[in-house]
Amino acid sequence: MRVAQDKPLEGLIRAKAAELGFAACGIARADAAPATGARLRQWLEEGRHGSMIWMEERADHRASPAGLWPEVRSVIALGMSYAPAHDPLALAEVGERGRISVYAQGQDYHDVVKKALKALGRWLAETAPAPLKVFVDTAPVMEKPLAEAAGLGWQGKHTNLVSRSHGSWLFLGAIYTTLDLAPDAPGRDRCGNCTACQGACPTDAFPAPYRLDARRCISYLTIEHRGAIPREFREGIGNRIYGCDDCLAVCPWNKFASAAQANLAFAARAELAAPELRDLLALDEAAFRQVFSGSPIKRIGRDRMVRNCLVAAGNSGSAALVPVVAGLLDDPAPEVRGAAVWALKRLDPARSEAERATRAAGETDPAVLDEWLI
């Protein structure tokens, strides 16, 4: 399709996307990723999505753009950089501080990317009137295979998108439109023989290259998983309290990524770059909401975050954390009480046995203790 002055609409879209803060923009036909549905169904049948039931419930919509919106003809795939200015692995050995995934240290990407997508959508509707829909993460859209089909990069062995220019640090969004736009060449897999991301995973979440078992993934365990974290993964979690960057951070393609290309909205907030576990363990509900206002972390709630921090505390080996951990043995939330039992047992076994003996009889749900101690 052509617009005024015979300028290609596709070029105008890219220019407008860059103006709105997108570091990458590509176009694909709506049917450009035909293998997506079969791969998704296999993943679901193997149960590798864990408790993320919504992946099952709208699998038909996720399988292809037409499954969600039959009228769609083209997909505009967009990427916004959040390349970090610091080494995501720098705090790996600093046990008394929590590690928060790079993507969650700044403003909530849902809000930032959605705002830019809507602005691009309004501009496109005015420039070339046609029905369209915008999506970022929360809709049943498989952004990564669509981004690959649109030439933004390729899905690496860690299953995330890898860009030659931006490494593993892109937030993805998509615009579905009924316009017939000229597609870009799809991305080409450039992982080669590299297995850095596979070897970096502390919980062995990759059963094979390009395959992820979410049930073993630290991002899933600290964000999506409710209740007790299975014992086999607790030590591997280390001091990660929200998400994990390890498989992304070791990707060699990140050497081409630059923090200067990142949207300033995603710059790390000082209080989230290297938070002290002591401070986070002391949060009540009101303080949690205040600290994480405007952050994607807010959605998991105070209890799950404190649970994560207790696992990190148990892995820290820090005797200085014993008093604050012991203080959570009487927390109103069962998942917090249980995690406190495990953490205290790791940090001070003798005190743990004494504390457990005095509290076990009063525990309203003894299974809370059992699931953390087995």
Coordinates of N, CA and C in Angstrom, one line a residue, residues 18 29 78 100 102 147 190 211 249 287 320 346:
A18 N 10.2 4.1 15.6 CA 11.4 4.6 16.2 C 11.2 5.9 16.9
R29 N 3.5 -11.5 7.4 CA 2.2 -11.9 7.1 C 1.6 -12.6 8.3
L78 N 7.1 -5.4 17.1 CA 7.9 -4.3 17.7 C 8.7 -4.7 18.9
I100 N 16.8 -9.0 41.4 CA 15.6 -8.8 40.7 C 15.9 -8.8 39.2
V102 N 16.3 -7.9 35.5 CA 16.6 -6.6 34.9 C 15.3 -6.0 34.4
A147 N 7.8 -12.2 16.1 CA 8.9 -11.3 15.9 C 10.0 -12.0 15.1
R190 N 21.0 -17.9 14.6 CA 22.5 -17.7 14.6 C 23.1 -18.2 15.9
R211 N 13.9 -25.8 24.0 CA 12.8 -26.4 24.8 C 12.9 -25.9 26.2
A249 N 21.7 -13.3 30.2 CA 22.9 -12.5 30.4 C 24.1 -13.1 29.8
A287 N 3.6 -1.4 53.0 CA 4.9 -1.0 52.6 C 5.3 -1.7 51.2
A320 N 23.1 -12.8 60.4 CA 22.5 -11.5 60.7 C 21.0 -11.5 60.3
R346 N 17.9 -23.6 57.8 CA 19.2 -23.5 57.1 C 20.2 -22.6 57.8

